[in-house]
Coordinates of C-alpha atoms in Angstrom, one line a residue:
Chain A
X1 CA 0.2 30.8 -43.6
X2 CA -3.1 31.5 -42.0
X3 CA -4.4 33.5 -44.9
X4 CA -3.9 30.6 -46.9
X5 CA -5.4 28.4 -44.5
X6 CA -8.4 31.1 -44.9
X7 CA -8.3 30.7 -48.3
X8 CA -8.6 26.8 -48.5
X9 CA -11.5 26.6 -46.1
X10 CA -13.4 28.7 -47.9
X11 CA -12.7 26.8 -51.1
X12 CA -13.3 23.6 -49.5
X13 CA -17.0 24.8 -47.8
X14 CA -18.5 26.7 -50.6
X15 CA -18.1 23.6 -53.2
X16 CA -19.3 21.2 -50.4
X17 CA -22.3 23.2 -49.3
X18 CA -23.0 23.6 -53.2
X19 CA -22.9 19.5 -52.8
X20 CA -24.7 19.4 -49.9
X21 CA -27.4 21.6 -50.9
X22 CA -27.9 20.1 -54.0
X23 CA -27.9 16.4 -52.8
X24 CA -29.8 17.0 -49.5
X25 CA -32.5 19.1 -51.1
X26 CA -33.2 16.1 -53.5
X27 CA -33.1 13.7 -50.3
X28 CA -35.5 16.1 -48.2
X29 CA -38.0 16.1 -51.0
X30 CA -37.9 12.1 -51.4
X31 CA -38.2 12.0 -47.9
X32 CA -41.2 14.3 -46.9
X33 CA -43.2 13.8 -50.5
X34 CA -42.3 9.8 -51.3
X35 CA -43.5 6.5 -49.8
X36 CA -41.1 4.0 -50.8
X37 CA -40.4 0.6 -48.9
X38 CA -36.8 1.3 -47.0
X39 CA -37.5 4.7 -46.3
X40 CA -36.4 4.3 -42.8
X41 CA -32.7 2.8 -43.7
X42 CA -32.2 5.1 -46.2
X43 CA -33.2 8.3 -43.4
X44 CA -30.6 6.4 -41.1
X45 CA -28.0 6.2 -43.8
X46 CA -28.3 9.6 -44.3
X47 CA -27.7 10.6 -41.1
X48 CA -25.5 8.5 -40.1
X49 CA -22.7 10.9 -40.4
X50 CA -24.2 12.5 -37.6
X51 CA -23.6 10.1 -35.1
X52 CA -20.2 8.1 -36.3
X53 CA -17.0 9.3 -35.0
X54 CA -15.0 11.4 -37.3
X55 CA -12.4 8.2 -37.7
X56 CA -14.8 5.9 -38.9
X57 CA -16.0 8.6 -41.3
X58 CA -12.4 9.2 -42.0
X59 CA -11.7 5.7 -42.5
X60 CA -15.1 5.1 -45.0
X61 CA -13.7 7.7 -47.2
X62 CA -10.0 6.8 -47.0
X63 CA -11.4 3.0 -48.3
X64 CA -13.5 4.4 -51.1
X65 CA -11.0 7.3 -52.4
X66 CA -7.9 5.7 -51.3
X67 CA -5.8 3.3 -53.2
X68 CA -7.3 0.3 -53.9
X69 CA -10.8 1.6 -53.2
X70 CA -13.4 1.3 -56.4
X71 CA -12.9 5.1 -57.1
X72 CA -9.3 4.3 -58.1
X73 CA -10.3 1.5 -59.9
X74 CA -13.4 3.2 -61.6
X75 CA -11.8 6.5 -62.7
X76 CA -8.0 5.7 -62.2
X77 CA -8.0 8.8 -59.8
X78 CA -7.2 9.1 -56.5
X79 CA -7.9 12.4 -54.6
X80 CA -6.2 11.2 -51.1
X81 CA -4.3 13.7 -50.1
X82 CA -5.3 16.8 -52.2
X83 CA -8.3 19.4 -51.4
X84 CA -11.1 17.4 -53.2
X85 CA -11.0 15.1 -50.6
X86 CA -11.3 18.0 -47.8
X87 CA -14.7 18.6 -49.8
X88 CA -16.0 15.5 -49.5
X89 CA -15.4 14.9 -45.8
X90 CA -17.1 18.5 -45.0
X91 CA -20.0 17.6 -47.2
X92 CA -20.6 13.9 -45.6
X93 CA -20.6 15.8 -42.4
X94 CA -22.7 18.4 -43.1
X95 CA -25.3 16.5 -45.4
X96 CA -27.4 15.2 -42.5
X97 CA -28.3 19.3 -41.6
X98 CA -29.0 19.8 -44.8
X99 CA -31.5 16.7 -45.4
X100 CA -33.2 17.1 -41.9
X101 CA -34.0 20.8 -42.5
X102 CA -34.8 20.1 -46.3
X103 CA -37.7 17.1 -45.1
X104 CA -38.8 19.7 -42.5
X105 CA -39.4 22.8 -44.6
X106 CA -40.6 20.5 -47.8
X107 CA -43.2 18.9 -45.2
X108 CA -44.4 22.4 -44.4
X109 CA -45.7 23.0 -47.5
X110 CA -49.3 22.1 -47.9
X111 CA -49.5 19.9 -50.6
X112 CA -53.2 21.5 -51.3
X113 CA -50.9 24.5 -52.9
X114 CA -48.7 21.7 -55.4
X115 CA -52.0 19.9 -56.5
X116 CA -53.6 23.2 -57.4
X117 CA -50.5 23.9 -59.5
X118 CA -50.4 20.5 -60.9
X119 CA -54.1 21.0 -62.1
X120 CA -53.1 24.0 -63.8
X121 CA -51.1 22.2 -66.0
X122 CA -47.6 22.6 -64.2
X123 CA -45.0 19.7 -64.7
X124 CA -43.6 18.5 -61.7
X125 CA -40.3 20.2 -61.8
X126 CA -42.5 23.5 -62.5
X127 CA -44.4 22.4 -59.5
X128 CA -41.2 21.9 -57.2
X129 CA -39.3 25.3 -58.8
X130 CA -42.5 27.8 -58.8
X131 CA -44.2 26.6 -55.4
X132 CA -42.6 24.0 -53.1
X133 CA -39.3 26.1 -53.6
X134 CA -40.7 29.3 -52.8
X135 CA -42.2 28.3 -49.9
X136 CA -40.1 26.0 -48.3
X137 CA -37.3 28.9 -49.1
X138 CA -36.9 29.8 -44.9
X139 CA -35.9 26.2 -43.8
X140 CA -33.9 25.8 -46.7
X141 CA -32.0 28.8 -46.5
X142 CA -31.2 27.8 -42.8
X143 CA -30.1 24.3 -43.3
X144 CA -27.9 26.0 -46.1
X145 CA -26.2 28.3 -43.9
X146 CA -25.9 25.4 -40.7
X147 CA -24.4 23.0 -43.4
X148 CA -21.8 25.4 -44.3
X149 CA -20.8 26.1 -40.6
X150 CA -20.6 22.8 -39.9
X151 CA -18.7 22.0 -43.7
X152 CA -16.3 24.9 -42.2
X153 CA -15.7 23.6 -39.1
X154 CA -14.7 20.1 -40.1
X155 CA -11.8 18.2 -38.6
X156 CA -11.4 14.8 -37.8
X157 CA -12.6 13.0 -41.2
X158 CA -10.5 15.9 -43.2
X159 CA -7.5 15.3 -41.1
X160 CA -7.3 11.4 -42.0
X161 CA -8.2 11.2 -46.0
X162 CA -6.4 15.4 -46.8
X163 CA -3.6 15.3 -44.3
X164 CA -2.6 18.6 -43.2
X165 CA -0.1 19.9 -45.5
X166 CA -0.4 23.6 -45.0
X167 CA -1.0 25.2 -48.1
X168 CA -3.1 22.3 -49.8
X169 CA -5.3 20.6 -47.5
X170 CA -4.5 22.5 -44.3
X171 CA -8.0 24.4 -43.1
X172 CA -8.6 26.6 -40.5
X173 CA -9.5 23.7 -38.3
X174 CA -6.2 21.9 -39.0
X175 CA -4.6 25.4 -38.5
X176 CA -5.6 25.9 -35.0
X177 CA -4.5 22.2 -34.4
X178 CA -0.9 22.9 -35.8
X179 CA -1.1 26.3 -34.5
X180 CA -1.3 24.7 -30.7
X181 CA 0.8 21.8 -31.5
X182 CA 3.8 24.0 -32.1
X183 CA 2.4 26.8 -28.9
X184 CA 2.1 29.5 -31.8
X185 CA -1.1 30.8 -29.3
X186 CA -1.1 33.8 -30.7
X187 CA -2.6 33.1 -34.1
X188 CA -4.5 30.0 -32.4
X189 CA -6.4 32.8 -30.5
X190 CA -7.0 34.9 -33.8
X191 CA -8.2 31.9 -35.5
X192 CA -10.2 30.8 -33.1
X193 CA -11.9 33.8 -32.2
X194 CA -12.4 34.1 -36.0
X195 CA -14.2 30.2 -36.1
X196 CA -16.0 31.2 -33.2
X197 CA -17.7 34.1 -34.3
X198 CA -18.6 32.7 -37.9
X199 CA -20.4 30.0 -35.8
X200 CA -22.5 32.5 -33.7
X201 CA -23.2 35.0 -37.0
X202 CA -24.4 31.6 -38.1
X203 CA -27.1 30.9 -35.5
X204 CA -28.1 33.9 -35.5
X205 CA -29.0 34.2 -39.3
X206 CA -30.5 31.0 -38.7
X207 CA -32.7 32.2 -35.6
X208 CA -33.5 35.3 -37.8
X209 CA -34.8 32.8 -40.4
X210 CA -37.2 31.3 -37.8
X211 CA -40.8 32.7 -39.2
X212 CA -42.2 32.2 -35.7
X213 CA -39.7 34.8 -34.4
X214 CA -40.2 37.2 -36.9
X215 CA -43.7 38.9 -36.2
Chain B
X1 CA -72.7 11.6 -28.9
X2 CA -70.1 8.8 -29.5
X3 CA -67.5 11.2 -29.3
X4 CA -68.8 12.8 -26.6
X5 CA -68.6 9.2 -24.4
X6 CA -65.0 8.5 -25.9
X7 CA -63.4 12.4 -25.1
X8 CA -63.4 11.3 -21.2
X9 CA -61.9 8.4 -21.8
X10 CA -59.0 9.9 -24.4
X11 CA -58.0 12.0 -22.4
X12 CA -58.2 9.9 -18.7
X13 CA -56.0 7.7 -21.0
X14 CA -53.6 10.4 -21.5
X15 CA -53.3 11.1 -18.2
X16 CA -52.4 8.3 -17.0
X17 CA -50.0 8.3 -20.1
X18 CA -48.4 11.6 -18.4
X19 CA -48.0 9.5 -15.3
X20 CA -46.6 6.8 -16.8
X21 CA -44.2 9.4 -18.4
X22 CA -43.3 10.6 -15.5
X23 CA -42.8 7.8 -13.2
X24 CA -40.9 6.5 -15.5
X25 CA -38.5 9.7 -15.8
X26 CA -38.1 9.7 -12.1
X27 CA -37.0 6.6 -11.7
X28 CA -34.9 6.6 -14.7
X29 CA -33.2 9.7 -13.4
X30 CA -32.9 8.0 -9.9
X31 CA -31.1 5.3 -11.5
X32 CA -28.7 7.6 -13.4
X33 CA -27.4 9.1 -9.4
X34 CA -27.0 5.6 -8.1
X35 CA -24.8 4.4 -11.4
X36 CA -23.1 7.8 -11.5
X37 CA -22.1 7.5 -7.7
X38 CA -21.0 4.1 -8.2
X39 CA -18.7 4.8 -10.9
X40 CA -17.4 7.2 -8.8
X41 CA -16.8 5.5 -6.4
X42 CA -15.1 2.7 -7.9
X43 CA -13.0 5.4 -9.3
X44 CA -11.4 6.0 -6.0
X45 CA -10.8 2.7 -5.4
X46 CA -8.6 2.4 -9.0
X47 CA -6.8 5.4 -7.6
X48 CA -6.4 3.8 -4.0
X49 CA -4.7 0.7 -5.8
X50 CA -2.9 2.9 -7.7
X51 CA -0.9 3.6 -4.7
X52 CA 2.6 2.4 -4.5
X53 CA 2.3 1.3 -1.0
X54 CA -0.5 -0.6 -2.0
X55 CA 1.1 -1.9 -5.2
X56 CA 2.5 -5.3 -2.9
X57 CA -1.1 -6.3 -2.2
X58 CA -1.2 -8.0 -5.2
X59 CA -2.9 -5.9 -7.6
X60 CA 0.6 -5.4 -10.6
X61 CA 2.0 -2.5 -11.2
X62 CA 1.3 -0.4 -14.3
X63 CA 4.1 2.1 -15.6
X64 CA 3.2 4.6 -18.3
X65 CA 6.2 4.7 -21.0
X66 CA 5.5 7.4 -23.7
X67 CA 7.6 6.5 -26.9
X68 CA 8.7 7.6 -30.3
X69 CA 6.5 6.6 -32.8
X70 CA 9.6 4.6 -34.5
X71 CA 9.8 2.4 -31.4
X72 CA 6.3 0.7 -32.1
X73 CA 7.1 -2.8 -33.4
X74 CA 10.5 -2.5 -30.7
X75 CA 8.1 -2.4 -27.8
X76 CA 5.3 -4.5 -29.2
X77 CA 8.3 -7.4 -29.0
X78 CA 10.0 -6.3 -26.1
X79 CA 6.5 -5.7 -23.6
X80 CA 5.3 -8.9 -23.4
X81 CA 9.1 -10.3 -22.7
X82 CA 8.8 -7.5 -19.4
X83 CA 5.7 -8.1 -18.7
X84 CA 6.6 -11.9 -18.1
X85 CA 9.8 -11.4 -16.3
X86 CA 9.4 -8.3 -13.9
X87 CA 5.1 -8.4 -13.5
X88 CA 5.2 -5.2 -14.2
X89 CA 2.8 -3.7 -16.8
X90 CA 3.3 -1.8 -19.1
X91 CA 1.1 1.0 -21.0
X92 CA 2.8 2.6 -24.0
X93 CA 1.7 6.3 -24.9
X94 CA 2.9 6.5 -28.7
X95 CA 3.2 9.7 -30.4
X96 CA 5.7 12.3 -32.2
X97 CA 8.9 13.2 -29.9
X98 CA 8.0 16.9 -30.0
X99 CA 4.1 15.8 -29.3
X100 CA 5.1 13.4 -26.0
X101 CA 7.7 16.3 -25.2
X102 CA 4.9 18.9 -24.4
X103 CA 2.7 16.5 -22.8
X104 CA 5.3 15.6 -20.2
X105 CA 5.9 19.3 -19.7
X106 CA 2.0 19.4 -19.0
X107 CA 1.9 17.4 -16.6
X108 CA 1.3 14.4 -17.9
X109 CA 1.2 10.8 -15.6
X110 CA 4.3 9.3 -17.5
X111 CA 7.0 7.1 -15.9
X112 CA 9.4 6.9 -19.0
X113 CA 10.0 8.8 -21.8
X114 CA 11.4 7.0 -25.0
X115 CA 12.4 10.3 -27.1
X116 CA 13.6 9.5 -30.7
X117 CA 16.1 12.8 -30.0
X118 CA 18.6 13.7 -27.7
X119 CA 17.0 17.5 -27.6
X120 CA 13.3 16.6 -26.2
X121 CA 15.4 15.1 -23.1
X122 CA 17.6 17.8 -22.9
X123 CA 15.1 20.4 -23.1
X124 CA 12.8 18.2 -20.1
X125 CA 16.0 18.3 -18.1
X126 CA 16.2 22.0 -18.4
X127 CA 13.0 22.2 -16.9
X128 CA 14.1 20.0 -13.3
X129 CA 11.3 17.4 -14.9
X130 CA 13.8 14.0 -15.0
X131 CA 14.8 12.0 -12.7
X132 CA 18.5 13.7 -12.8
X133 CA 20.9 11.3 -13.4
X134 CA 18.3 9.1 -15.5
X135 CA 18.7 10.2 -18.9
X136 CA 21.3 8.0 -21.6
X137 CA 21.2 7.4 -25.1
X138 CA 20.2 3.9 -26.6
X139 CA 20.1 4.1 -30.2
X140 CA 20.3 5.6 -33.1
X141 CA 18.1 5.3 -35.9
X142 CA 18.2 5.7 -39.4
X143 CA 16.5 7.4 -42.3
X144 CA 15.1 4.9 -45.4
X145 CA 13.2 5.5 -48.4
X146 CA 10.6 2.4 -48.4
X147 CA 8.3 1.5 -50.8
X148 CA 6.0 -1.3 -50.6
X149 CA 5.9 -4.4 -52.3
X150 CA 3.4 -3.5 -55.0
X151 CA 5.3 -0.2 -56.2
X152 CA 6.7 -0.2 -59.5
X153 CA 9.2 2.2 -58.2
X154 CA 12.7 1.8 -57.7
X155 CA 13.8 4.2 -55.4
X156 CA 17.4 4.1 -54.1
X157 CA 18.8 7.7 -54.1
X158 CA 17.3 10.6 -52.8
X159 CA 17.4 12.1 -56.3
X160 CA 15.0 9.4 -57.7
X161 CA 12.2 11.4 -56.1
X162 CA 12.7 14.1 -58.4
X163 CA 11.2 11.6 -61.1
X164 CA 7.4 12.4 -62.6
X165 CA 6.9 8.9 -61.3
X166 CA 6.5 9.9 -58.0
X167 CA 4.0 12.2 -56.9
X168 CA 3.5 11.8 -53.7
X169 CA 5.8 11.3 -50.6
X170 CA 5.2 11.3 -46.8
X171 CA 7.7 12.4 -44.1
X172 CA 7.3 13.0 -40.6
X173 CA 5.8 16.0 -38.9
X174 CA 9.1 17.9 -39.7
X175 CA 8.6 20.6 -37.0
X176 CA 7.9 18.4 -34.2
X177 CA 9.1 15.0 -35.6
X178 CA 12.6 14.3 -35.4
X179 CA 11.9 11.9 -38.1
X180 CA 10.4 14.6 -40.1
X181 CA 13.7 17.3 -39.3
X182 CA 16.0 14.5 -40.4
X183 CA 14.0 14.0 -43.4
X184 CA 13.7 17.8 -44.5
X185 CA 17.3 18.4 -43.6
X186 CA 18.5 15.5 -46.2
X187 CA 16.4 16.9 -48.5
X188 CA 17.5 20.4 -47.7
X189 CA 21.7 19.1 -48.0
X190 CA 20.3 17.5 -51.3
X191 CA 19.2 20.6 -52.2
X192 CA 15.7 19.0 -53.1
X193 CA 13.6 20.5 -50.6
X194 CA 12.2 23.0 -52.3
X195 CA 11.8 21.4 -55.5
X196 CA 9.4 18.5 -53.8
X197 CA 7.8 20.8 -51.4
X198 CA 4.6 20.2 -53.8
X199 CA 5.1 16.2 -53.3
X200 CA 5.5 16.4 -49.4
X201 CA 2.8 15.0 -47.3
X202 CA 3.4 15.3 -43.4
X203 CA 2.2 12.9 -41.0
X204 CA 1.9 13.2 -37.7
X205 CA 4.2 11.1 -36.4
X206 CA 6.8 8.8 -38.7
X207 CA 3.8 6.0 -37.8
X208 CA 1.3 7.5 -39.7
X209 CA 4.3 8.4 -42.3
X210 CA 4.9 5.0 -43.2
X211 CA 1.1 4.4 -42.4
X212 CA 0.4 6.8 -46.0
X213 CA 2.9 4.7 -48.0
X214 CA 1.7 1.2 -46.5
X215 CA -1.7 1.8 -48.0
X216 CA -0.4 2.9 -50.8
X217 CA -1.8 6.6 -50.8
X218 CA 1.8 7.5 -51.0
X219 CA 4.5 6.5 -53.5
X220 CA 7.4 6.8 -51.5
X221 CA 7.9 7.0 -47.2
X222 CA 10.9 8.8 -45.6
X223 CA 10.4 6.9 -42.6
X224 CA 12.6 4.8 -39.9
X225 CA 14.1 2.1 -40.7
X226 CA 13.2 0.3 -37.6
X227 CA 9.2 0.4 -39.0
X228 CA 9.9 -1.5 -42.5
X229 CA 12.4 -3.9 -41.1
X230 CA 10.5 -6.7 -40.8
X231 CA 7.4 -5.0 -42.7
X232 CA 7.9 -5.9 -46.6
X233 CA 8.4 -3.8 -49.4
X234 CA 11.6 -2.3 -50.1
X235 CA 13.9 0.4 -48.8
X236 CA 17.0 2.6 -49.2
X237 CA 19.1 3.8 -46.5
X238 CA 19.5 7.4 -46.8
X239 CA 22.9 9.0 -46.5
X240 CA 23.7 10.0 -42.7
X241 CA 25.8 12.6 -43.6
X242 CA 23.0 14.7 -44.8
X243 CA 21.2 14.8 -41.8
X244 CA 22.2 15.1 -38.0
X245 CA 22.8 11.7 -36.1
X246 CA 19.0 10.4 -34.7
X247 CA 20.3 9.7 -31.5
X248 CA 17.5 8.8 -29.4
X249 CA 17.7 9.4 -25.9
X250 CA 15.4 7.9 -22.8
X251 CA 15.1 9.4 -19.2
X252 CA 12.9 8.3 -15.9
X253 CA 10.0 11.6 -15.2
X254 CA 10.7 13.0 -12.0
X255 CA 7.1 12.8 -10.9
X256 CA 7.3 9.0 -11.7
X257 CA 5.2 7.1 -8.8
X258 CA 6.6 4.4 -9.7
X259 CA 10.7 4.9 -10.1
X260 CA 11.7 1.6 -8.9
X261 CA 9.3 -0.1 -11.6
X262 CA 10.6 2.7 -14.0
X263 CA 14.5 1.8 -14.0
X264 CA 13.6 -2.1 -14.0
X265 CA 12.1 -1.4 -17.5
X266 CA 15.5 1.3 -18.4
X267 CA 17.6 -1.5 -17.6
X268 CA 15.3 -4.2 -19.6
X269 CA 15.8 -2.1 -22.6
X270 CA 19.5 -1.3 -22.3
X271 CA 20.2 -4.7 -21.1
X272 CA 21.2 -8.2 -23.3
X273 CA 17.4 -8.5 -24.3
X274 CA 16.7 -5.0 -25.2
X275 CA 19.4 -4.4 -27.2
X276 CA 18.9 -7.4 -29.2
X277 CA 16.0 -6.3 -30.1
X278 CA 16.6 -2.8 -30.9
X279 CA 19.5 -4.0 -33.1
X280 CA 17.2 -6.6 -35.1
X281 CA 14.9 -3.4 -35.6
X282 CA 18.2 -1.4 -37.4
X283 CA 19.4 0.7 -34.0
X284 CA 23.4 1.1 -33.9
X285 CA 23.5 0.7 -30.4
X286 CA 26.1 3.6 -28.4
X287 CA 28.8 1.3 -27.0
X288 CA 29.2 0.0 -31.2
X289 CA 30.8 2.7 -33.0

């Protein structure tokens, strides 16, 4: 049971951070390169998930998957209930991390180094691949790997729009809560040493990413 | 030579900036002690009130009643009626059996427990924690098959959810849920259980069982029959003899503070308004069969 628990989570946070990283790299770059009027709601939109309790993110996603909701209506699918949907409430959780370190480590790059690229005939996703990429690489890596802890160690939004049907939807954080709801403390302790020490390797790749640590 | 005049300045202004800052912090943090001490304060005044010797000084009584998810719309009707005649309030903790069950054996502040299983009760009174003498059976519940309004389906036998047309159905938490056990032993005396293992979706309580098929991310709910009464939608009784009796069973909690208030409510419930209410919500009441 806990293997398969094991299993899903790692299914679930490898395609979200995939998401995540994908999405929030885009976002950083609008962000830290782009002027545009609304900049500010669209930051706070972002990071919204941040802030909001898990129910309320819970209960967005149940309204816009769920029956009824214009997902349903669009595509005559709804994911409710099934692991897809344990994806997306790890990837709205973790996409804040992901955007904030993206902006940082995309501002970080002097923008000397693009326009010097640009005048040597580089297109702009040349530009972004070959020299923003490169060196914004650090930051990005780290908000990769704190996105995926935090995709991992979702809860409360996965619990309300996947259930917790062991063996589909049922994560390692859903585990643990079964695991204590029935006093099975025994493999709640195993798991939760297990969650607790991918969230310190975590860190500490992370603190090991830090340049300014690294002389 | 300009900026030479303006440095002084800059930075005199940044000073006092820093002082600002921190005047400003001070007094902000001097703030924070006097609304923290306050709070705490008045937090031993709501436990001084909470006294039952000081219950009489007019300040009404609150009892704690932690109940069976099934018995939500039975108390919703049935509080305020209490409420009006005895003064007494109530607060209603609602949750799976299994769920309330473990709280109470934690320690939990609870005057009254509303079990939706005679084994929760029995397993409390093992432990010395009920008021001994306190504990009596006043319902039992059924089983249904609901689905709301909108569904297409027409569900009325337990073999019906074999069909393709249904892909999805909710039960109750069946290892702490006596909703859930009833529901996975029908299934298992069906011999369907394994077959629509892939179809299951536990909730955590029946609540949230019917909850998934309310909204519709469920076909079909295996839920009480005292939830869909007066909710809509349609629903089949299942079978009792595939499943054990849900006889529900109530009891007073030994470390009740407030017993007196506690047996008032026992005897609203098993009394003439009580039991009319749990019988328009589908309870068989003990004394009828």
């Amino acid at each position: 049971m806990g293997w398969q628990a094991f299993l899903i989570s790692i299914q679930v946070t490898v395609v979200a951070t995939v998401m995540v990283v994908i999405v929030g790299t885009a976002a950083g770059l609008l962000l830290a390169r782009v002027r545009f009027p609304g900049i500010h709601v669209f930051e706070a939109v972002l990071m919204l998930p941040l802030v909001l309790p898990p129910s309320v993110v819970g209960y967005y996603l149940l309204r816009f998957f769920g029956a009824g909701g214009p997902i349903e209506g669009l595509f005559g699918v709804n994911i409710v209930f099934t692991w897809v949907a344990a994806v997306f409430a790890s990837a709205i959780v973790a996409l804040p991390l992901m955007v904030q370190a993206a902006r940082t480590a995309i501002r970080g790059v002097d923008p000397v180094l693009e326009n010097a690229a640009r005048t040597l005939g580089d297109s702009e996703p040349a530009v972004f691949f070959r020299v923003t990429l490169p060196l914004a690489r650090r930051g990005l890596i780290a908000g990769t790997v704190l996105s995926a802890a935090r995709a991992l160690g979702e809860f409360g939004a996965t619990l309300m729009v996947a259930g917790n049907i062991p063996g589909s939807t049922q994560t390692l954080p859903l585990f643990v809560y079964d695991a204590v709801q029935n006093q099975d403390y025994g493999v709640a302790n195993l798991v939760v040493a297990l969650l607790t020490g991918m969230g310190l390797v975590s860190f500490i790749i992370i603190g090991r990413l830090d340049p300014a640590r690294n002389k | 030579m300009i900026l030479e005049r303006m440095a002084p300045r800059a930075t005199r202004a940044r000073d006092d900036a820093g002082h600002v800052g921190l005047r400003l912090m001070l007094v902000l943090a001097l703030l924070g002690v006097l609304a923290t001490s306050f709070f705490v304060a008045s937090c031993g005044d709501t436990a001084a009130t909470d006294d039952p010797n000081s219950a009489t000084n007019g300040d009404p009584v609150e009892i704690v009643i932690s109940a069976a998810a099934d018995l939500s719309p039975v108390l919703e009707k049935l509080a305020p009626l209490f409420e009006q005649e005895s003064g007494v309030i109530l607060k209603t903790n609602l949750g799976s059996t299994g769920q309330l069950m473990e709280q109470i054996a934690a320690g939990a502040k609870v005057d009254v427990f509303l079990a939706a299983s005679t084994s929760a009760i029995d397993q409390l009174e093992e432990k010395d924690l009920l008021v001994p003498g306190s504990s009596r059976i006043y319902g039992r519940g059924r089983l249904v098959m609901w689905t709301r309004e909108e569904s297409p389906l027409s569900v009325r036998t337990l073999e019906d959810l074999v069909g393709s047309d249904v892909s999805r159905i909710s039960i109750a938490n069946p290892d702490h849920a006596p909703y859930g056990k009833a529901a996975r032993e029908a299934l298992e005396s069906a011999g369907l259980w394994d077959q629509l293992q892939s179809k299951i979706v536990p909730g955590e309580n029946v609540r949230q069982a019917f909850q998934f098929a309310d909204t519709g991310n469920v076909d079909v709910g295996l839920v009480a029959l005292s939830l869909v009464v007066k909710a809509g939608g349609t629903y089949a009784l299942v079978p009792q003899e595939l499943h054990k009796p849900i006889d529900q069973a109530l009891a007073i909690i030994a470390s009740s503070t407030h017993q007196s208030e506690a047996e008032q409510f026992v005897a609203f419930l098993t009394g003439d308004v009580g039991r009319e209410i749990l019988q328009e919500y589908g309870f068989v009441l003990p004394e009828e069969e």
